[in-house]
Coordinates of C-alpha atoms and ligand atoms in Angstrom, one line a residue:
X570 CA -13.3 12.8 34.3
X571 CA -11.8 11.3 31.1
X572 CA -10.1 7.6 31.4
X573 CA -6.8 7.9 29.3
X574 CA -5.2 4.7 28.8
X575 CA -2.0 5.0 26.8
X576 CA -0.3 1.4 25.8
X577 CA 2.9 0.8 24.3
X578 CA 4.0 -2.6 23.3
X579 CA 6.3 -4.6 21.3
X580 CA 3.5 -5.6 18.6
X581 CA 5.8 -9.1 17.4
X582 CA 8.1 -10.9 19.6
X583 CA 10.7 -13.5 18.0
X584 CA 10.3 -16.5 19.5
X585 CA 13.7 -17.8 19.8
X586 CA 14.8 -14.7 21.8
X587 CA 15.9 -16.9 24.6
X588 CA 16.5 -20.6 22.7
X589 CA 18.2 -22.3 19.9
X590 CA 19.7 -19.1 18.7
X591 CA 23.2 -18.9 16.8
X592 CA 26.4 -19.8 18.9
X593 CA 24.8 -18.3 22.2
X594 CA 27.9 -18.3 24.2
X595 CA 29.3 -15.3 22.9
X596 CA 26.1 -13.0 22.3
X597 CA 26.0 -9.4 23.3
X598 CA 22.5 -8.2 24.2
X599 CA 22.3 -4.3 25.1
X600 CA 18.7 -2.2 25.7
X601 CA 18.3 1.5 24.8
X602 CA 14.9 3.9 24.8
X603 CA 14.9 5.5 21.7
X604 CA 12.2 6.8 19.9
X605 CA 9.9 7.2 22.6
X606 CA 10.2 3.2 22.8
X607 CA 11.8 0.3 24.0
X608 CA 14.7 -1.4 21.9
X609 CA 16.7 -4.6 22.1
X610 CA 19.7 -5.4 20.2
X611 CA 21.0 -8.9 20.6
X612 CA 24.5 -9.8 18.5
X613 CA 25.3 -13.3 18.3
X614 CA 28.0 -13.5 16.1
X615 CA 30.6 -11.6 13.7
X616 CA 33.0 -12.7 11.1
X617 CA 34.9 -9.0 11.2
X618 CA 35.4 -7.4 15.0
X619 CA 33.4 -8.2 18.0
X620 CA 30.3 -9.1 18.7
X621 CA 30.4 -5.9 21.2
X622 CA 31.9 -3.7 18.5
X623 CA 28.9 -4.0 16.3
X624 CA 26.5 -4.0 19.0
X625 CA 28.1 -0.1 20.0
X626 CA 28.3 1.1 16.4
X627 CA 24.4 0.4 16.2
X628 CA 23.8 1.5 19.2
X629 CA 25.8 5.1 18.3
X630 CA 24.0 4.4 14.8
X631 CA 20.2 4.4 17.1
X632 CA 21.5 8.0 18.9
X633 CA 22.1 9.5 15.6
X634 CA 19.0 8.7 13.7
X635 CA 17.4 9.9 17.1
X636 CA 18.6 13.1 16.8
X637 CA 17.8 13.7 13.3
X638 CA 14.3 12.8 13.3
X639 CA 13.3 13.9 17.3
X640 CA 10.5 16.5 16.8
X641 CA 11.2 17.4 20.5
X642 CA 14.5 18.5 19.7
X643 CA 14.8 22.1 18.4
X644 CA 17.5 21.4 15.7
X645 CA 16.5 18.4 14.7
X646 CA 15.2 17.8 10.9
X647 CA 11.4 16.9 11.7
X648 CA 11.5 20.5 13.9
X649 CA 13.1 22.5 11.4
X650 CA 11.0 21.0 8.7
X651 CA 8.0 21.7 10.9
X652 CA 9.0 25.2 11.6
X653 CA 6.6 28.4 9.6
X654 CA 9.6 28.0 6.6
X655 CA 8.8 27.2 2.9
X656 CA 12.4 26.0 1.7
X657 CA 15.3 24.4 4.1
X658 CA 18.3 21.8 3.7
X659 CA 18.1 18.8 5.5
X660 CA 20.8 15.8 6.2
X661 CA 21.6 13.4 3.3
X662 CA 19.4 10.8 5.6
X663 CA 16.8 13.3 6.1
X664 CA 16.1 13.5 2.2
X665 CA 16.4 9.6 1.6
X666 CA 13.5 8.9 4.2
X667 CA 11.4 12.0 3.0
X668 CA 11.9 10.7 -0.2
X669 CA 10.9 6.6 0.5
X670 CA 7.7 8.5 2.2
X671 CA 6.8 10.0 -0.5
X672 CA 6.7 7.2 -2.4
X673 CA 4.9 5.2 0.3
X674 CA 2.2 7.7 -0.2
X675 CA 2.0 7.2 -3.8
X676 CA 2.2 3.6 -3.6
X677 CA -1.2 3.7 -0.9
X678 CA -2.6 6.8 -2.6
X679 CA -2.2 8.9 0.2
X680 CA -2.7 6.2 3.2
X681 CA 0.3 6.3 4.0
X682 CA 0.6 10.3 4.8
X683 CA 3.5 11.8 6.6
X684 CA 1.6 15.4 6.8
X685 CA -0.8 13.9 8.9
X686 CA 1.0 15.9 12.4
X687 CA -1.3 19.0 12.3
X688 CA -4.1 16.2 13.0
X689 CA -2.0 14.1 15.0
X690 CA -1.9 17.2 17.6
X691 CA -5.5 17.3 17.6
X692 CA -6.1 14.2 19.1
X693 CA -2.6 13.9 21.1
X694 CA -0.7 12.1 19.7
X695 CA 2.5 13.5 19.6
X696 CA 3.0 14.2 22.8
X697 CA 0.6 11.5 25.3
X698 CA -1.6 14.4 25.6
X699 CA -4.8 12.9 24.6
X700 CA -7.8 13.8 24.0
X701 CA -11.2 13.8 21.6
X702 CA -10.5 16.3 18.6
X703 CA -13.1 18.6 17.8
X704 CA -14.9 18.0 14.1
X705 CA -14.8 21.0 13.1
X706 CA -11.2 22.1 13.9
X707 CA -10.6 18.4 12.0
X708 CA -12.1 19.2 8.9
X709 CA -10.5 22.5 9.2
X710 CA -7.3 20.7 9.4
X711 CA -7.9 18.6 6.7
X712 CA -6.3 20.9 4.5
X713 CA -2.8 21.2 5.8
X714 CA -2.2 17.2 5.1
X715 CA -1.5 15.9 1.4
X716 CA 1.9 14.9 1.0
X717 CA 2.2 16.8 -2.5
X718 CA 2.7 19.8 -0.3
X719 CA 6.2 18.8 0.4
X720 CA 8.9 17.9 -2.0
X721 CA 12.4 17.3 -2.3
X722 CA 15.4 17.9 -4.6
X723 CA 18.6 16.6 -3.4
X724 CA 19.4 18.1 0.2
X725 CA 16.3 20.9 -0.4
X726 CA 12.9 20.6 0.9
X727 CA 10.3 22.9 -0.5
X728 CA 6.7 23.2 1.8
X729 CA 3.7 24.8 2.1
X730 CA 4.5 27.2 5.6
X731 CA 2.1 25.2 7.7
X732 CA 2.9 21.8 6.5
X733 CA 3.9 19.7 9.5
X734 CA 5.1 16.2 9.8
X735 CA 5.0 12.8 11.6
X736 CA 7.9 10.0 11.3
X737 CA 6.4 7.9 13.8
X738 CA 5.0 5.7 11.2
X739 CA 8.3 5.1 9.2
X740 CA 11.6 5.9 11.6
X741 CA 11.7 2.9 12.6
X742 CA 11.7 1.1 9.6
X743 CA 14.4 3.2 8.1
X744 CA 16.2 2.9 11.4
X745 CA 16.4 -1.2 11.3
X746 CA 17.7 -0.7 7.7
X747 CA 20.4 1.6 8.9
X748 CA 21.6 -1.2 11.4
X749 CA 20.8 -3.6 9.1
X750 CA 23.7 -2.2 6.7
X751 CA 25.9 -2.4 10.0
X752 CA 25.4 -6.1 10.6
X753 CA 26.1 -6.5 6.8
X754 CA 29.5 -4.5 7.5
X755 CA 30.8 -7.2 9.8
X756 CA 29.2 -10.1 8.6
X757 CA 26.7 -10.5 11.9
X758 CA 24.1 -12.4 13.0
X759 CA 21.6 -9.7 14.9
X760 CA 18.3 -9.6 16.2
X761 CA 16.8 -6.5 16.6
X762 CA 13.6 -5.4 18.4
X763 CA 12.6 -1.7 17.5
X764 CA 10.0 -1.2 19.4
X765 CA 8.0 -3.7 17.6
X766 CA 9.7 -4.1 14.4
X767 CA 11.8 -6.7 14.3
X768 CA 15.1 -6.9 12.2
X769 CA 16.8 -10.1 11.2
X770 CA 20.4 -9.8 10.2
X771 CA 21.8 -12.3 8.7
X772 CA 20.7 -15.8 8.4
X773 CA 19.8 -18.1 11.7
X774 CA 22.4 -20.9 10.7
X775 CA 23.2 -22.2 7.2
X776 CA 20.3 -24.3 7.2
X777 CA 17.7 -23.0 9.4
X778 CA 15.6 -19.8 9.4
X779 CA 14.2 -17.2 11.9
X780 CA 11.2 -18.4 14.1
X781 CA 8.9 -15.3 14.4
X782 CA 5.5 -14.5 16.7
X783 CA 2.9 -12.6 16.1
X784 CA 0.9 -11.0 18.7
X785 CA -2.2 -11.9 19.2
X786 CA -4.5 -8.3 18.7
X787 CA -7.6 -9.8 21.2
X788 CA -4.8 -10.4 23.8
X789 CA -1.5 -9.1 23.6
X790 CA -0.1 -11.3 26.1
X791 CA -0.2 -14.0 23.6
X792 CA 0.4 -15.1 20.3
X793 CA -1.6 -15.3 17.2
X794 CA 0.9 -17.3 14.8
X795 CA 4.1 -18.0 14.4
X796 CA 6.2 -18.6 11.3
X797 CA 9.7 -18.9 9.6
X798 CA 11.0 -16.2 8.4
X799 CA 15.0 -15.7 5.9
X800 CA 17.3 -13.6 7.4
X801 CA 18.4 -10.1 6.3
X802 CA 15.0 -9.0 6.4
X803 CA 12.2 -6.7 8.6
X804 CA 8.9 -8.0 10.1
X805 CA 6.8 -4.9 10.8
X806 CA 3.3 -4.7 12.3
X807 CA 0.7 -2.3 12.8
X808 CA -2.2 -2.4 15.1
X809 CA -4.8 -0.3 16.4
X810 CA -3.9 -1.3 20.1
X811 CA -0.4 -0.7 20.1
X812 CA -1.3 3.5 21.2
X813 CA -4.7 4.4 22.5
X814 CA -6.7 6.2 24.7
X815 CA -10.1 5.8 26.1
X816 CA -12.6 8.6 26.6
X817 CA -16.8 8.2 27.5
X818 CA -16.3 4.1 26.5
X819 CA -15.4 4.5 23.2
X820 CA -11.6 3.9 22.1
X821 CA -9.1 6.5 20.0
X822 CA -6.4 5.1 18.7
X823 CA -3.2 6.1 17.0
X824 CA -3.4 5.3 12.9
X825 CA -5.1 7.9 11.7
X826 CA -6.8 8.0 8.3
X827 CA -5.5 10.9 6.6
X828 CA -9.3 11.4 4.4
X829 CA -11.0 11.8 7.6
X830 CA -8.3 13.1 10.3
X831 CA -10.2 10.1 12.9
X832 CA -8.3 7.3 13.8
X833 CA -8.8 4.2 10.8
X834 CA -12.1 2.4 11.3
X835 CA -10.2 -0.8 9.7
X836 CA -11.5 -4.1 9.6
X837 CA -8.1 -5.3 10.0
X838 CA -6.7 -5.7 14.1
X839 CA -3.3 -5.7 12.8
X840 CA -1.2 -5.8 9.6
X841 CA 2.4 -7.5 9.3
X842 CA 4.5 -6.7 6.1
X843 CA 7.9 -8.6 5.5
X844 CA 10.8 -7.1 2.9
X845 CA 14.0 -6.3 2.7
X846 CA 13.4 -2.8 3.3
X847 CA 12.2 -1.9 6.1
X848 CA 11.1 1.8 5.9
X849 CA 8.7 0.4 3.4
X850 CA 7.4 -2.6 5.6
X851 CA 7.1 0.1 8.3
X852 CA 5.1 2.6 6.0
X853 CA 3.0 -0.3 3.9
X854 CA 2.0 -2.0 7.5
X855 CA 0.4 1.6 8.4
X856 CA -1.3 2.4 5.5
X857 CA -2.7 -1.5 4.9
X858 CA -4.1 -1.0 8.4
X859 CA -5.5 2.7 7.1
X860 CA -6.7 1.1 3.6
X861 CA -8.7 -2.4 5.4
X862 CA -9.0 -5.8 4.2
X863 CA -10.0 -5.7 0.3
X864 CA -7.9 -2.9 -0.7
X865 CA -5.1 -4.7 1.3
X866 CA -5.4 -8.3 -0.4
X867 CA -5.8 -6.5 -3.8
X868 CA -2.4 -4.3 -2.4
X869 CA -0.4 -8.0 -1.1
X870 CA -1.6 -9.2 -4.5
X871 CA 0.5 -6.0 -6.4
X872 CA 3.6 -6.1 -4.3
X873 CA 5.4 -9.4 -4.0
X874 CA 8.5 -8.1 -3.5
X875 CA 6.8 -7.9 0.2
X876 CA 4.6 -10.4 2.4
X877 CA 2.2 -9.8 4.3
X878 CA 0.3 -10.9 7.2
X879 CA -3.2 -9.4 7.6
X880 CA -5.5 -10.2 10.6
X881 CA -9.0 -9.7 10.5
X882 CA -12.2 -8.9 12.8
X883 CA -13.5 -12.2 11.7
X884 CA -10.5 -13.4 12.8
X885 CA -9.0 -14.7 9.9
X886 CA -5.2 -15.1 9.2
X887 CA -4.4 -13.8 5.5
X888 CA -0.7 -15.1 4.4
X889 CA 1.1 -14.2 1.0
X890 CA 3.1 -17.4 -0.6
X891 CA 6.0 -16.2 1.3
X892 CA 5.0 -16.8 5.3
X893 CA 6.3 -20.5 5.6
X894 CA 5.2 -23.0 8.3
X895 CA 2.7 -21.0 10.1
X896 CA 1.4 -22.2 13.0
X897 CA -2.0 -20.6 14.3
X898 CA -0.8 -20.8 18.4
X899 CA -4.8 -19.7 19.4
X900 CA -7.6 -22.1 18.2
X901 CA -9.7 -19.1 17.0
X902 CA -7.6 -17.9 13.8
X903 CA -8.2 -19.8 10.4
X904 CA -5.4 -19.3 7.9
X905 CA -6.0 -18.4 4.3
X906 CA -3.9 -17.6 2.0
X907 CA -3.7 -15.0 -0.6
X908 CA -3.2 -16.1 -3.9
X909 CA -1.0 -14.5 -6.4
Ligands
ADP1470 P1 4.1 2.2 15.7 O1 4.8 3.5 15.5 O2 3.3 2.1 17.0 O3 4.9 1.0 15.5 P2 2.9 2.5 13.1 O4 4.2 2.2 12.4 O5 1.7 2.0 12.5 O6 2.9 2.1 14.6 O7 2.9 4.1 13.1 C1 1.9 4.8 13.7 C2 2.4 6.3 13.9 O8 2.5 6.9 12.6 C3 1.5 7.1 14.6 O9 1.8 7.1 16.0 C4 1.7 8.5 14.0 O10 2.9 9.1 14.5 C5 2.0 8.1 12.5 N1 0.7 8.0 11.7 C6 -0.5 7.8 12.1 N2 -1.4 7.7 11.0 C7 -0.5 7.8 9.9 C8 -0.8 7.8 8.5 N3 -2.0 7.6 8.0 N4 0.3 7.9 7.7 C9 1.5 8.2 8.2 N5 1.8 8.2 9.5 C10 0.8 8.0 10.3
MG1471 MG1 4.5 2.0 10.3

């Protein structure tokens, strides 16, 4: 008998969800299951509208994304895409994201890897049906996933007829920038929880910023750190124990390097990137946990257009010049910082 375990959690909380947050009295909080996970929309303030207004257009804004991207809906994008066809049009949206993954992938060299779904499947994880992929079928597999098989010109994709894909690892992020230009619309203040990824619209107050927690990987129940964060801007982290399953004692989980088709053997428990775009942050936090700890530093050290939080094994805390006032909430993280 195998022992699946499947856990879904919000990977960073912000800490001011239920304090000190901007004129409270007239805040709107509304909760929708989208994307096969839990979000939270909180909007505390608008200078255009209502507070409700903007909190409905994003929610209508979360349905639509949905339904482009759902690979369990027939006619959706992802399902056409992943049909036996070579050549299709896809939605303006469709082509923007396929074409921020692309670049994602060139940016890791290949960590980040949308093509990974024919090995996804494999192991389950596209549809909660777990279960220990065969090596040979893997290595078999192998073949179908390098993200130069699938290409884009305007509104046309071109693909090799078995190449399949995965948006789990970037939706999100492109979804929080979607609401993101929303809260920008109407001049809101909005917190948004996306199923982990955070989204901070707009600045706290003039003079104050965002308080953000991060989850502590050896026990989820609490926090690691916590640190201040500008507005207008996504926190997004990735972590081995956000998806998993269990089978004969050893554990499977859900970030799957796309060189071997196993889940990432990363030094790394969990990986927190912070930028204004957040289809990036969502992609780059994947792949760091893919690439480990020295090809990550050496990564946070090329990229400061983004932060980055990296937590490590040896339980270290890795901060880029950015992450301000960090506060280690657990006595067994050191912070260090990486220089550059
Ligand atoms: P979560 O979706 O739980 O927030 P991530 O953003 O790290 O976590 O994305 C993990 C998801 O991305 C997996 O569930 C899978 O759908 C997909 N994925 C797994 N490995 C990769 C990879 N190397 N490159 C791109 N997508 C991946
Ligand atoms: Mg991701």
């Amino acid at each position: 008998m195998r022992k699946i375990i499947s856990v879904l959690i919000c990977v960073v909380i912000v800490l001011q969800l239920c304090s000190c947050v901007p004129t409270d009295d007239t805040k709107v909080t509304e909760n929708i299951t989208a994307m096969n996970t839990v979000m939270q929309i909180t909007v505390f303030n608008t200078s255009k509208g209502t507070v409700e207004e903007v909190a409905e257009k994003m929610l209508q804004r979360i349905n639509e994304v949905e339904k482009l991207f759902d690979a369990n809906l027939f006619d959706s994008d992802t399902s056409r895409i992943n049909s036996a066809v070579t050549e299709l049009t896809v939605k303006d949206e469709t082509a923007e994201l396929l074409n921020i993954a692309k670049k994602a992938s060139e940016t890791t060299e290949g960590a980040f890897d949308i093509t990974i779904m024919p090995v996804l499947k494999l192991w389950g994880f596209n549809d909660g049906n777990y279960g220990v992929a065969d090596d040979e079928v893997i290595k078999d597999f192998l073949e179908f996933i390098d993200y130069k098989n699938i290409s884009v010109a305007g509104n046309t994709v071109t693909k090799n007829v078995n190449t399949q894909i995965s948006l789990g690892g970037i939706a999100k992020g492109y979804l929080g920038d979607e609401l993101m230009k929303i809260a920008d619309e109407y001049g809101a203040t909005a917190l948004l929880s996306l199923g982990g990824n955070i989204v901070l619209c707009g600045n706290k107050s003039e003079n104050e910023k965002w308080t953000v927690g991060i989850k502590n990987p050896k026990d989820t129940e609490s926090i690691a750190c916590s640190f201040k964060c500008d507005g207008n801007k996504s926190v997004v982290t990735s972590g081995a124990y956000e998806r998993y399953f269990e089978y004969s004692g050893k554990t499977y989980h859900h970030i799957i390097d796309p060189k071997t088709g196993y889940p990432a053997d990363s030094d790394l428990l969990s990986v927190t990137v912070i930028g204004e775009n957040g289809a990036f942050c969502d992609a780059f936090s994947t792949a760091l946990f893919v690439m480990g700890k020295e090809k990550s530093v050496a990564f946070a050290k090329e990229h400061n257009e983004f932060d980055f939080i990296l937590i490590t094994e040896n339980n270290e805390i890795l901060i880029t010049d950015g992450v301000t006032d960090i506060e280690s909430e657990s006595g067994n993280f050191t912070v260090k910082s990486i220089q550059r």
